[in-house]
């Protein structure tokens, strides 16, 4: 007869796995993917290295679990922040939330966005980018349908925005002294890219009036 775990045993194992994922997230946040090892995660979690391997087959499996948890949390924050309002308000909220949260933990953002990783982890990264793009796509599509944005392919625009924002977040601006200006600049860029007219640019100077 096959052994069946009791609810209490399963709950304990799930809690242990959650603790390990939390520890791995902390290690990634200061050491990156290259600096993460199962032994380092075990030390952070306060468990034996063998316990980590009992829950996850290896580094890629563990980091994939981290990606799923972190990404779900981050995407939910962006979706909630940009759930209502005009196209400009929704896109502004999405960029502000996405970029603002990433800049609070640039090392982890680097791991999530561009650091070289194993193929299985890279697959999670693609899902991560698509999930964020969908939040932007919804705002852009609704903005086009309402006439708030010029006609465009919402899916293409959303993917382009996520790519551009990600490039800035992991580049030199993230660590520069003027990094506090990055989010406002990204918002301005995103709105211009979507065709939102800058009200300060009337096209007619005072001298021509």
PDB file of C-alpha atoms in Angstrom, residues 8-163:
ATOM      1  CA  UNK A   8      -0.229  17.832   8.793  1.00  0.00           C
ATOM      2  CA  UNK A   9       2.866  16.303   7.185  1.00  0.00           C
ATOM      3  CA  UNK A  10       2.141  17.979   3.852  1.00  0.00           C
ATOM      4  CA  UNK A  11       1.652  21.324   5.570  1.00  0.00           C
ATOM      5  CA  UNK A  12       5.005  20.950   7.299  1.00  0.00           C
ATOM      6  CA  UNK A  13       6.745  20.092   4.028  1.00  0.00           C
ATOM      7  CA  UNK A  14       5.098  23.019   2.244  1.00  0.00           C
ATOM      8  CA  UNK A  15       6.183  25.357   5.021  1.00  0.00           C
ATOM      9  CA  UNK A  16       9.729  24.046   4.772  1.00  0.00           C
ATOM     10  CA  UNK A  17       9.765  24.551   0.993  1.00  0.00           C
ATOM     11  CA  UNK A  18       8.420  28.065   1.464  1.00  0.00           C
ATOM     12  CA  UNK A  19      11.173  28.850   3.951  1.00  0.00           C
ATOM     13  CA  UNK A  20      13.793  27.647   1.480  1.00  0.00           C
ATOM     14  CA  UNK A  21      12.315  29.740  -1.354  1.00  0.00           C
ATOM     15  CA  UNK A  22      12.337  32.785   0.924  1.00  0.00           C
ATOM     16  CA  UNK A  23      15.974  32.128   1.785  1.00  0.00           C
ATOM     17  CA  UNK A  24      16.873  31.698  -1.878  1.00  0.00           C
ATOM     18  CA  UNK A  25      15.224  35.027  -2.668  1.00  0.00           C
ATOM     19  CA  UNK A  26      17.433  36.720  -0.067  1.00  0.00           C
ATOM     20  CA  UNK A  27      20.564  35.084  -1.490  1.00  0.00           C
ATOM     21  CA  UNK A  28      19.629  36.164  -5.023  1.00  0.00           C
ATOM     22  CA  UNK A  29      19.040  39.707  -3.767  1.00  0.00           C
ATOM     23  CA  UNK A  30      22.643  40.128  -2.650  1.00  0.00           C
ATOM     24  CA  UNK A  31      24.607  37.532  -4.622  1.00  0.00           C
ATOM     25  CA  UNK A  32      22.714  37.165  -7.883  1.00  0.00           C
ATOM     26  CA  UNK A  33      22.176  33.919  -9.768  1.00  0.00           C
ATOM     27  CA  UNK A  34      25.889  33.301 -10.236  1.00  0.00           C
ATOM     28  CA  UNK A  35      26.493  33.609  -6.504  1.00  0.00           C
ATOM     29  CA  UNK A  36      23.666  31.340  -5.392  1.00  0.00           C
ATOM     30  CA  UNK A  37      24.493  27.840  -4.212  1.00  0.00           C
ATOM     31  CA  UNK A  38      22.385  25.241  -2.463  1.00  0.00           C
ATOM     32  CA  UNK A  39      24.758  25.438   0.512  1.00  0.00           C
ATOM     33  CA  UNK A  40      24.336  29.228   0.730  1.00  0.00           C
ATOM     34  CA  UNK A  41      20.554  28.867   0.640  1.00  0.00           C
ATOM     35  CA  UNK A  42      20.674  26.170   3.315  1.00  0.00           C
ATOM     36  CA  UNK A  43      22.761  28.439   5.564  1.00  0.00           C
ATOM     37  CA  UNK A  44      20.329  31.318   5.035  1.00  0.00           C
ATOM     38  CA  UNK A  45      17.343  29.068   5.800  1.00  0.00           C
ATOM     39  CA  UNK A  46      19.008  27.459   8.798  1.00  0.00           C
ATOM     40  CA  UNK A  47      18.633  23.924   7.435  1.00  0.00           C
ATOM     41  CA  UNK A  48      20.957  21.228   6.158  1.00  0.00           C
ATOM     42  CA  UNK A  49      21.973  21.328   2.494  1.00  0.00           C
ATOM     43  CA  UNK A  50      20.423  17.893   2.114  1.00  0.00           C
ATOM     44  CA  UNK A  51      17.083  19.339   3.205  1.00  0.00           C
ATOM     45  CA  UNK A  52      17.244  21.831   0.356  1.00  0.00           C
ATOM     46  CA  UNK A  53      17.867  18.981  -2.087  1.00  0.00           C
ATOM     47  CA  UNK A  54      14.931  17.038  -0.643  1.00  0.00           C
ATOM     48  CA  UNK A  55      12.662  19.892  -1.699  1.00  0.00           C
ATOM     49  CA  UNK A  56      14.352  20.976  -4.940  1.00  0.00           C
ATOM     50  CA  UNK A  57      16.327  18.887  -7.409  1.00  0.00           C
ATOM     51  CA  UNK A  58      18.932  21.576  -7.976  1.00  0.00           C
ATOM     52  CA  UNK A  59      19.732  25.253  -8.369  1.00  0.00           C
ATOM     53  CA  UNK A  60      17.617  25.772 -11.505  1.00  0.00           C
ATOM     54  CA  UNK A  61      14.602  24.079  -9.933  1.00  0.00           C
ATOM     55  CA  UNK A  62      14.917  26.220  -6.801  1.00  0.00           C
ATOM     56  CA  UNK A  63      15.380  29.514  -8.655  1.00  0.00           C
ATOM     57  CA  UNK A  64      12.436  28.657 -10.914  1.00  0.00           C
ATOM     58  CA  UNK A  65      10.318  28.405  -7.776  1.00  0.00           C
ATOM     59  CA  UNK A  66      11.642  31.784  -6.654  1.00  0.00           C
ATOM     60  CA  UNK A  67      10.731  33.287 -10.029  1.00  0.00           C
ATOM     61  CA  UNK A  68       7.187  31.933  -9.837  1.00  0.00           C
ATOM     62  CA  UNK A  69       6.628  33.343  -6.355  1.00  0.00           C
ATOM     63  CA  UNK A  70       8.294  36.714  -6.857  1.00  0.00           C
ATOM     64  CA  UNK A  71       6.838  37.292 -10.310  1.00  0.00           C
ATOM     65  CA  UNK A  72       3.302  36.457  -9.184  1.00  0.00           C
ATOM     66  CA  UNK A  73       3.667  39.000  -6.379  1.00  0.00           C
ATOM     67  CA  UNK A  74       5.157  41.722  -8.589  1.00  0.00           C
ATOM     68  CA  UNK A  75       2.675  41.229 -11.420  1.00  0.00           C
ATOM     69  CA  UNK A  76      -0.213  41.369  -8.970  1.00  0.00           C
ATOM     70  CA  UNK A  77       1.099  44.690  -7.652  1.00  0.00           C
ATOM     71  CA  UNK A  78       1.314  46.164 -11.162  1.00  0.00           C
ATOM     72  CA  UNK A  79      -2.110  44.862 -12.195  1.00  0.00           C
ATOM     73  CA  UNK A  80      -3.728  46.225  -9.049  1.00  0.00           C
ATOM     74  CA  UNK A  81      -2.065  49.625  -9.388  1.00  0.00           C
ATOM     75  CA  UNK A  82      -3.066  50.007 -13.040  1.00  0.00           C
ATOM     76  CA  UNK A  83      -6.548  48.492 -12.861  1.00  0.00           C
ATOM     77  CA  UNK A  84      -8.545  51.678 -13.460  1.00  0.00           C
ATOM     78  CA  UNK A  85      -8.397  55.212 -14.806  1.00  0.00           C
ATOM     79  CA  UNK A  86      -7.565  56.752 -18.152  1.00  0.00           C
ATOM     80  CA  UNK A  87      -4.913  55.226 -20.408  1.00  0.00           C
ATOM     81  CA  UNK A  88      -2.375  57.782 -19.193  1.00  0.00           C
ATOM     82  CA  UNK A  89      -3.210  57.089 -15.558  1.00  0.00           C
ATOM     83  CA  UNK A  90      -3.057  53.324 -15.999  1.00  0.00           C
ATOM     84  CA  UNK A  91       0.231  53.338 -17.927  1.00  0.00           C
ATOM     85  CA  UNK A  92       1.740  55.801 -15.462  1.00  0.00           C
ATOM     86  CA  UNK A  93       0.730  53.584 -12.536  1.00  0.00           C
ATOM     87  CA  UNK A  94       2.071  50.467 -14.250  1.00  0.00           C
ATOM     88  CA  UNK A  95       5.461  52.019 -15.009  1.00  0.00           C
ATOM     89  CA  UNK A  96       5.702  53.638 -11.588  1.00  0.00           C
ATOM     90  CA  UNK A  97       4.947  50.362  -9.814  1.00  0.00           C
ATOM     91  CA  UNK A  98       7.066  48.130 -12.066  1.00  0.00           C
ATOM     92  CA  UNK A  99      10.117  50.396 -12.097  1.00  0.00           C
ATOM     93  CA  UNK A 100       9.783  51.726  -8.568  1.00  0.00           C
ATOM     94  CA  UNK A 101       9.665  48.273  -7.027  1.00  0.00           C
ATOM     95  CA  UNK A 102      12.547  47.035  -9.179  1.00  0.00           C
ATOM     96  CA  UNK A 103      14.813  49.915  -8.171  1.00  0.00           C
ATOM     97  CA  UNK A 104      14.264  49.052  -4.510  1.00  0.00           C
ATOM     98  CA  UNK A 105      16.030  45.731  -5.139  1.00  0.00           C
ATOM     99  CA  UNK A 106      18.203  46.228  -8.255  1.00  0.00           C
ATOM    100  CA  UNK A 107      20.189  43.024  -7.769  1.00  0.00           C
ATOM    101  CA  UNK A 108      17.056  40.884  -7.769  1.00  0.00           C
ATOM    102  CA  UNK A 109      15.679  42.903 -10.696  1.00  0.00           C
ATOM    103  CA  UNK A 110      18.884  42.108 -12.595  1.00  0.00           C
ATOM    104  CA  UNK A 111      18.380  38.397 -11.916  1.00  0.00           C
ATOM    105  CA  UNK A 112      14.741  38.529 -12.995  1.00  0.00           C
ATOM    106  CA  UNK A 113      15.388  40.516 -16.154  1.00  0.00           C
ATOM    107  CA  UNK A 114      18.768  39.775 -17.733  1.00  0.00           C
ATOM    108  CA  UNK A 115      21.360  37.839 -15.741  1.00  0.00           C
ATOM    109  CA  UNK A 116      22.523  34.694 -17.607  1.00  0.00           C
ATOM    110  CA  UNK A 117      20.642  31.720 -16.166  1.00  0.00           C
ATOM    111  CA  UNK A 118      19.873  28.093 -16.970  1.00  0.00           C
ATOM    112  CA  UNK A 119      17.380  27.351 -19.748  1.00  0.00           C
ATOM    113  CA  UNK A 120      14.614  26.258 -17.385  1.00  0.00           C
ATOM    114  CA  UNK A 121      14.917  29.501 -15.427  1.00  0.00           C
ATOM    115  CA  UNK A 122      14.966  31.513 -18.636  1.00  0.00           C
ATOM    116  CA  UNK A 123      11.592  29.990 -19.511  1.00  0.00           C
ATOM    117  CA  UNK A 124      10.216  31.416 -16.251  1.00  0.00           C
ATOM    118  CA  UNK A 125      11.748  34.771 -17.169  1.00  0.00           C
ATOM    119  CA  UNK A 126       9.847  34.806 -20.461  1.00  0.00           C
ATOM    120  CA  UNK A 127       6.595  34.163 -18.606  1.00  0.00           C
ATOM    121  CA  UNK A 128       7.521  36.988 -16.248  1.00  0.00           C
ATOM    122  CA  UNK A 129       7.992  39.473 -19.099  1.00  0.00           C
ATOM    123  CA  UNK A 130       4.799  38.356 -20.825  1.00  0.00           C
ATOM    124  CA  UNK A 131       2.798  38.754 -17.628  1.00  0.00           C
ATOM    125  CA  UNK A 132       4.014  42.325 -17.202  1.00  0.00           C
ATOM    126  CA  UNK A 133       3.390  43.041 -20.869  1.00  0.00           C
ATOM    127  CA  UNK A 134      -0.209  41.892 -20.493  1.00  0.00           C
ATOM    128  CA  UNK A 135      -0.792  44.522 -17.808  1.00  0.00           C
ATOM    129  CA  UNK A 136       0.438  47.223 -20.194  1.00  0.00           C
ATOM    130  CA  UNK A 137      -1.438  45.701 -23.130  1.00  0.00           C
ATOM    131  CA  UNK A 138      -4.755  45.971 -21.314  1.00  0.00           C
ATOM    132  CA  UNK A 139      -4.224  49.667 -20.583  1.00  0.00           C
ATOM    133  CA  UNK A 140      -3.075  50.439 -24.133  1.00  0.00           C
ATOM    134  CA  UNK A 141      -5.891  48.495 -25.802  1.00  0.00           C
ATOM    135  CA  UNK A 142      -8.526  50.227 -23.711  1.00  0.00           C
ATOM    136  CA  UNK A 143      -6.892  53.598 -24.351  1.00  0.00           C
ATOM    137  CA  UNK A 144      -7.025  53.020 -28.109  1.00  0.00           C
ATOM    138  CA  UNK A 145     -10.658  51.904 -27.978  1.00  0.00           C
ATOM    139  CA  UNK A 146     -11.587  55.056 -26.027  1.00  0.00           C
ATOM    140  CA  UNK A 147      -9.688  57.325 -28.389  1.00  0.00           C
ATOM    141  CA  UNK A 148      -7.243  58.309 -25.647  1.00  0.00           C
ATOM    142  CA  UNK A 149      -4.313  56.857 -27.596  1.00  0.00           C
ATOM    143  CA  UNK A 150      -3.616  56.774 -31.345  1.00  0.00           C
ATOM    144  CA  UNK A 151      -4.290  53.527 -33.207  1.00  0.00           C
ATOM    145  CA  UNK A 152      -1.576  50.928 -32.592  1.00  0.00           C
ATOM    146  CA  UNK A 153      -1.074  47.248 -31.900  1.00  0.00           C
ATOM    147  CA  UNK A 154      -1.426  47.066 -28.128  1.00  0.00           C
ATOM    148  CA  UNK A 155       0.482  43.794 -27.802  1.00  0.00           C
ATOM    149  CA  UNK A 156       3.506  45.102 -29.720  1.00  0.00           C
ATOM    150  CA  UNK A 157       3.541  48.409 -27.844  1.00  0.00           C
ATOM    151  CA  UNK A 158       3.275  46.646 -24.484  1.00  0.00           C
ATOM    152  CA  UNK A 159       6.127  44.246 -25.257  1.00  0.00           C
ATOM    153  CA  UNK A 160       8.294  47.135 -26.446  1.00  0.00           C
ATOM    154  CA  UNK A 161       7.635  49.102 -23.258  1.00  0.00           C
ATOM    155  CA  UNK A 162       8.537  46.188 -20.990  1.00  0.00           C
ATOM    156  CA  UNK A 163      11.740  45.601 -22.961  1.00  0.00           C
TER     157      UNK A 163
END
